PDB file of N, CA and C in Angstrom:
ATOM      1  N   MET A 893      54.574  93.126  72.133  1.00  0.00           N
ATOM      2  CA  MET A 893      53.833  92.060  72.491  1.00  0.00           C
ATOM      3  C   MET A 893      54.017  90.646  71.661  1.00  0.00           C
ATOM      4  N   GLY A 894      53.892  89.602  72.077  1.00  0.00           N
ATOM      5  CA  GLY A 894      54.200  88.394  71.285  1.00  0.00           C
ATOM      6  C   GLY A 894      52.987  87.867  70.812  1.00  0.00           C
ATOM      7  N   GLU A 895      53.088  86.938  69.967  1.00  0.00           N
ATOM      8  CA  GLU A 895      52.015  86.074  69.398  1.00  0.00           C
ATOM      9  C   GLU A 895      51.292  85.287  70.532  1.00  0.00           C
ATOM     10  N   ILE A 896      49.974  85.199  70.412  1.00  0.00           N
ATOM     11  CA  ILE A 896      49.073  84.472  71.323  1.00  0.00           C
ATOM     12  C   ILE A 896      48.831  83.234  70.767  1.00  0.00           C
ATOM     13  N   ILE A 897      49.126  82.154  71.651  1.00  0.00           N
ATOM     14  CA  ILE A 897      48.820  80.784  71.211  1.00  0.00           C
ATOM     15  C   ILE A 897      47.937  80.078  72.093  1.00  0.00           C
ATOM     16  N   GLU A 898      46.842  79.311  71.527  1.00  0.00           N
ATOM     17  CA  GLU A 898      46.027  78.633  72.377  1.00  0.00           C
ATOM     18  C   GLU A 898      46.352  77.212  72.392  1.00  0.00           C
ATOM     19  N   GLU A 899      46.190  76.342  73.384  1.00  0.00           N
ATOM     20  CA  GLU A 899      46.554  75.104  73.503  1.00  0.00           C
ATOM     21  C   GLU A 899      45.380  74.294  74.311  1.00  0.00           C
ATOM     22  N   PHE A 900      44.963  73.242  74.026  1.00  0.00           N
ATOM     23  CA  PHE A 900      43.973  72.413  74.800  1.00  0.00           C
ATOM     24  C   PHE A 900      44.716  71.337  75.532  1.00  0.00           C
ATOM     25  N   PHE A 901      44.381  71.264  76.869  1.00  0.00           N
ATOM     26  CA  PHE A 901      44.819  70.181  77.726  1.00  0.00           C
ATOM     27  C   PHE A 901      43.608  69.340  78.105  1.00  0.00           C
ATOM     28  N   ASN A 902      43.869  68.088  78.286  1.00  0.00           N
ATOM     29  CA  ASN A 902      42.771  67.015  78.833  1.00  0.00           C
ATOM     30  C   ASN A 902      43.329  66.427  79.992  1.00  0.00           C
ATOM     31  N   GLY A 903      42.542  66.116  81.011  1.00  0.00           N
ATOM     32  CA  GLY A 903      42.837  65.469  82.216  1.00  0.00           C
ATOM     33  C   GLY A 903      41.633  65.501  83.099  1.00  0.00           C
ATOM     34  N   TYR A 904      41.869  64.666  84.235  1.00  0.00           N
ATOM     35  CA  TYR A 904      41.167  64.682  85.293  1.00  0.00           C
ATOM     36  C   TYR A 904      40.836  65.991  86.231  1.00  0.00           C
ATOM     37  N   CYS A 905      39.754  66.383  86.541  1.00  0.00           N
ATOM     38  CA  CYS A 905      39.560  67.590  87.326  1.00  0.00           C
ATOM     39  C   CYS A 905      38.929  67.137  88.669  1.00  0.00           C
ATOM     40  N   ARG A 906      39.426  67.366  89.606  1.00  0.00           N
ATOM     41  CA  ARG A 906      38.977  66.906  91.048  1.00  0.00           C
ATOM     42  C   ARG A 906      37.904  67.815  91.276  1.00  0.00           C
ATOM     43  N   ASN A 907      37.660  69.104  90.976  1.00  0.00           N
ATOM     44  CA  ASN A 907      36.714  69.975  91.291  1.00  0.00           C
ATOM     45  C   ASN A 907      35.234  69.540  90.803  1.00  0.00           C
ATOM     46  N   PHE A 908      35.440  69.038  89.618  1.00  0.00           N
ATOM     47  CA  PHE A 908      34.015  68.516  88.837  1.00  0.00           C
ATOM     48  C   PHE A 908      33.983  66.967  88.967  1.00  0.00           C
ATOM     49  N   ASP A 909      35.181  66.312  89.365  1.00  0.00           N
ATOM     50  CA  ASP A 909      35.226  64.843  89.447  1.00  0.00           C
ATOM     51  C   ASP A 909      34.965  64.270  88.187  1.00  0.00           C
ATOM     52  N   MET A 910      35.578  64.711  87.141  1.00  0.00           N
ATOM     53  CA  MET A 910      35.492  64.244  85.781  1.00  0.00           C
ATOM     54  C   MET A 910      36.541  64.738  84.978  1.00  0.00           C
ATOM     55  N   THR A 911      36.678  64.020  83.674  1.00  0.00           N
ATOM     56  CA  THR A 911      37.630  64.553  82.787  1.00  0.00           C
ATOM     57  C   THR A 911      37.189  65.984  82.227  1.00  0.00           C
ATOM     58  N   GLN A 912      38.120  66.762  81.999  1.00  0.00           N
ATOM     59  CA  GLN A 912      37.900  68.117  81.513  1.00  0.00           C
ATOM     60  C   GLN A 912      38.999  68.499  80.312  1.00  0.00           C
ATOM     61  N   THR A 913      38.467  69.244  79.492  1.00  0.00           N
ATOM     62  CA  THR A 913      39.463  69.961  78.736  1.00  0.00           C
ATOM     63  C   THR A 913      39.544  71.558  78.882  1.00  0.00           C
ATOM     64  N   VAL A 914      40.702  71.925  78.968  1.00  0.00           N
ATOM     65  CA  VAL A 914      41.092  73.177  79.377  1.00  0.00           C
ATOM     66  C   VAL A 914      41.791  74.015  78.311  1.00  0.00           C
ATOM     67  N   ILE A 915      41.260  75.068  77.941  1.00  0.00           N
ATOM     68  CA  ILE A 915      41.855  75.964  76.901  1.00  0.00           C
ATOM     69  C   ILE A 915      42.834  76.836  77.582  1.00  0.00           C
ATOM     70  N   CYS A 916      44.163  76.839  77.222  1.00  0.00           N
ATOM     71  CA  CYS A 916      44.937  77.833  77.785  1.00  0.00           C
ATOM     72  C   CYS A 916      45.477  78.752  76.699  1.00  0.00           C
ATOM     73  N   GLU A 917      45.711  80.078  77.131  1.00  0.00           N
ATOM     74  CA  GLU A 917      46.320  81.088  76.193  1.00  0.00           C
ATOM     75  C   GLU A 917      47.771  81.450  76.609  1.00  0.00           C
ATOM     76  N   PHE A 918      48.601  81.402  75.738  1.00  0.00           N
ATOM     77  CA  PHE A 918      50.037  81.600  76.154  1.00  0.00           C
ATOM     78  C   PHE A 918      50.451  82.828  75.230  1.00  0.00           C
ATOM     79  N   GLU A 919      51.466  83.610  75.829  1.00  0.00           N
ATOM     80  CA  GLU A 919      52.028  84.513  74.941  1.00  0.00           C
ATOM     81  C   GLU A 919      53.434  84.067  74.564  1.00  0.00           C
ATOM     82  N   GLN A 920      53.769  84.311  73.295  1.00  0.00           N
ATOM     83  CA  GLN A 920      55.152  83.703  72.823  1.00  0.00           C
ATOM     84  C   GLN A 920      56.179  84.887  72.900  1.00  0.00           C
ATOM     85  N   PHE A 921      57.227  84.537  73.708  1.00  0.00           N
ATOM     86  CA  PHE A 921      58.295  85.532  73.813  1.00  0.00           C
ATOM     87  C   PHE A 921      59.508  85.003  73.107  1.00  0.00           C
ATOM     88  N   PRO A 922      60.625  85.523  72.940  1.00  0.00           N
ATOM     89  CA  PRO A 922      61.858  84.945  72.512  1.00  0.00           C
ATOM     90  C   PRO A 922      62.470  83.825  73.481  1.00  0.00           C
ATOM     91  N   GLU A 923      62.204  84.095  74.724  1.00  0.00           N
ATOM     92  CA  GLU A 923      62.619  83.172  75.610  1.00  0.00           C
ATOM     93  C   GLU A 923      61.802  82.145  76.079  1.00  0.00           C
ATOM     94  N   GLY A 924      60.436  81.952  75.386  1.00  0.00           N
ATOM     95  CA  GLY A 924      59.570  80.974  75.663  1.00  0.00           C
ATOM     96  C   GLY A 924      58.091  81.544  75.778  1.00  0.00           C
ATOM     97  N   LEU A 925      57.326  80.518  76.422  1.00  0.00           N
ATOM     98  CA  LEU A 925      55.925  80.886  76.417  1.00  0.00           C
ATOM     99  C   LEU A 925      55.551  81.285  78.076  1.00  0.00           C
ATOM    100  N   ARG A 926      54.518  82.179  78.090  1.00  0.00           N
ATOM    101  CA  ARG A 926      53.988  82.567  79.411  1.00  0.00           C
ATOM    102  C   ARG A 926      52.653  82.365  79.334  1.00  0.00           C
ATOM    103  N   LEU A 927      52.003  81.633  80.526  1.00  0.00           N
ATOM    104  CA  LEU A 927      50.699  81.528  80.645  1.00  0.00           C
ATOM    105  C   LEU A 927      49.898  82.781  80.869  1.00  0.00           C
ATOM    106  N   LEU A 928      48.944  83.140  80.055  1.00  0.00           N
ATOM    107  CA  LEU A 928      48.098  84.215  80.328  1.00  0.00           C
ATOM    108  C   LEU A 928      46.832  83.929  81.043  1.00  0.00           C
ATOM    109  N   ASP A 929      46.135  82.944  80.509  1.00  0.00           N
ATOM    110  CA  ASP A 929      44.759  82.586  81.093  1.00  0.00           C
ATOM    111  C   ASP A 929      44.361  81.172  80.739  1.00  0.00           C
ATOM    112  N   SER A 930      43.425  80.556  81.496  1.00  0.00           N
ATOM    113  CA  SER A 930      42.973  79.255  81.352  1.00  0.00           C
ATOM    114  C   SER A 930      41.504  79.393  81.364  1.00  0.00           C
ATOM    115  N   SER A 931      40.807  78.366  80.798  1.00  0.00           N
ATOM    116  CA  SER A 931      39.255  78.353  80.919  1.00  0.00           C
ATOM    117  C   SER A 931      38.793  77.612  82.117  1.00  0.00           C
ATOM    118  N   CYS A 932      39.788  77.379  83.134  1.00  0.00           N
ATOM    119  CA  CYS A 932      39.193  76.767  84.366  1.00  0.00           C
ATOM    120  C   CYS A 932      39.286  77.720  85.515  1.00  0.00           C
ATOM    121  N   GLU A 933      39.026  77.357  86.602  1.00  0.00           N
ATOM    122  CA  GLU A 933      39.126  78.165  87.803  1.00  0.00           C
ATOM    123  C   GLU A 933      40.572  78.068  88.382  1.00  0.00           C
ATOM    124  N   TYR A 934      41.648  77.756  87.784  1.00  0.00           N
ATOM    125  CA  TYR A 934      42.932  77.578  88.281  1.00  0.00           C
ATOM    126  C   TYR A 934      43.297  78.771  89.170  1.00  0.00           C
ATOM    127  N   GLY A 935      43.791  78.597  90.337  1.00  0.00           N
ATOM    128  CA  GLY A 935      44.230  79.705  91.004  1.00  0.00           C
ATOM    129  C   GLY A 935      43.190  79.951  92.266  1.00  0.00           C
ATOM    130  N   VAL A 936      41.939  79.801  91.857  1.00  0.00           N
ATOM    131  CA  VAL A 936      40.779  80.181  92.720  1.00  0.00           C
ATOM    132  C   VAL A 936      40.367  78.666  93.284  1.00  0.00           C
ATOM    133  N   CYS A 937      40.406  77.838  92.476  1.00  0.00           N
ATOM    134  CA  CYS A 937      39.902  76.361  92.851  1.00  0.00           C
ATOM    135  C   CYS A 937      40.771  75.879  94.043  1.00  0.00           C
ATOM    136  N   GLN A 938      40.009  75.087  94.734  1.00  0.00           N
ATOM    137  CA  GLN A 938      40.456  74.623  96.085  1.00  0.00           C
ATOM    138  C   GLN A 938      41.554  73.464  95.830  1.00  0.00           C
ATOM    139  N   TYR A 939      41.559  72.933  94.636  1.00  0.00           N
ATOM    140  CA  TYR A 939      42.553  71.934  94.210  1.00  0.00           C
ATOM    141  C   TYR A 939      43.628  72.441  93.241  1.00  0.00           C
ATOM    142  N   SER A 940      43.776  73.727  93.225  1.00  0.00           N
ATOM    143  CA  SER A 940      44.802  74.286  92.405  1.00  0.00           C
ATOM    144  C   SER A 940      46.251  73.804  92.658  1.00  0.00           C
ATOM    145  N   LYS A 941      46.697  73.765  93.800  1.00  0.00           N
ATOM    146  CA  LYS A 941      47.987  73.300  94.065  1.00  0.00           C
ATOM    147  C   LYS A 941      48.402  71.900  93.778  1.00  0.00           C
ATOM    148  N   ASP A 942      47.233  71.134  93.609  1.00  0.00           N
ATOM    149  CA  ASP A 942      47.452  69.651  93.329  1.00  0.00           C
ATOM    150  C   ASP A 942      46.910  69.234  91.977  1.00  0.00           C
ATOM    151  N   CYS A 943      46.593  70.166  91.198  1.00  0.00           N
ATOM    152  CA  CYS A 943      45.882  70.070  89.798  1.00  0.00           C
ATOM    153  C   CYS A 943      46.980  69.429  88.813  1.00  0.00           C
ATOM    154  N   THR A 944      46.675  68.153  88.463  1.00  0.00           N
ATOM    155  CA  THR A 944      47.455  67.490  87.429  1.00  0.00           C
ATOM    156  C   THR A 944      47.175  67.955  86.132  1.00  0.00           C
ATOM    157  N   LEU A 945      45.943  68.474  85.819  1.00  0.00           N
ATOM    158  CA  LEU A 945      45.554  68.972  84.420  1.00  0.00           C
ATOM    159  C   LEU A 945      46.373  70.334  84.288  1.00  0.00           C
ATOM    160  N   MET A 946      46.414  71.152  85.167  1.00  0.00           N
ATOM    161  CA  MET A 946      47.192  72.394  84.959  1.00  0.00           C
ATOM    162  C   MET A 946      48.664  72.259  84.942  1.00  0.00           C
ATOM    163  N   LYS A 947      49.195  71.289  85.572  1.00  0.00           N
ATOM    164  CA  LYS A 947      50.578  70.935  85.725  1.00  0.00           C
ATOM    165  C   LYS A 947      51.105  70.676  84.210  1.00  0.00           C
ATOM    166  N   GLN A 948      50.295  70.217  83.440  1.00  0.00           N
ATOM    167  CA  GLN A 948      50.532  70.004  81.982  1.00  0.00           C
ATOM    168  C   GLN A 948      50.804  71.345  81.190  1.00  0.00           C
ATOM    169  N   ALA A 949      50.004  72.421  81.628  1.00  0.00           N
ATOM    170  CA  ALA A 949      49.975  73.712  80.888  1.00  0.00           C
ATOM    171  C   ALA A 949      51.188  74.329  81.490  1.00  0.00           C
ATOM    172  N   LEU A 950      51.450  74.271  82.779  1.00  0.00           N
ATOM    173  CA  LEU A 950      52.634  74.868  83.363  1.00  0.00           C
ATOM    174  C   LEU A 950      53.898  74.279  82.818  1.00  0.00           C
ATOM    175  N   ALA A 951      54.000  73.036  82.673  1.00  0.00           N
ATOM    176  CA  ALA A 951      55.112  72.451  82.048  1.00  0.00           C
ATOM    177  C   ALA A 951      55.380  72.764  80.684  1.00  0.00           C
ATOM    178  N   ARG A 952      54.272  73.074  79.885  1.00  0.00           N
ATOM    179  CA  ARG A 952      54.452  73.650  78.500  1.00  0.00           C
ATOM    180  C   ARG A 952      55.113  75.020  78.617  1.00  0.00           C
ATOM    181  N   GLU A 953      54.765  75.927  79.585  1.00  0.00           N
ATOM    182  CA  GLU A 953      55.345  77.197  79.528  1.00  0.00           C
ATOM    183  C   GLU A 953      56.945  76.997  79.934  1.00  0.00           C
ATOM    184  N   LYS A 954      57.287  76.011  80.444  1.00  0.00           N
ATOM    185  CA  LYS A 954      58.775  75.844  80.818  1.00  0.00           C
ATOM    186  C   LYS A 954      59.477  75.078  79.550  1.00  0.00           C
ATOM    187  N   GLU A 955      58.814  74.603  78.555  1.00  0.00           N
ATOM    188  CA  GLU A 955      59.555  73.963  77.400  1.00  0.00           C
ATOM    189  C   GLU A 955      60.478  75.099  76.582  1.00  0.00           C
TER     190      GLU A 955
END
């Protein structure tokens, strides 16, 4: 099991129609990060596929 890293992402949330801060947990592996969890409803939210806020977190996973 890798190290757990928490990161904060800020941006506009269409679901709440306001700026939100989302905390994401990543697990560190030799090949990079893997998103484990977020403090928002990503995946269940009706705006998940177009969420610019979580795109930041998913981009971090690929760095």
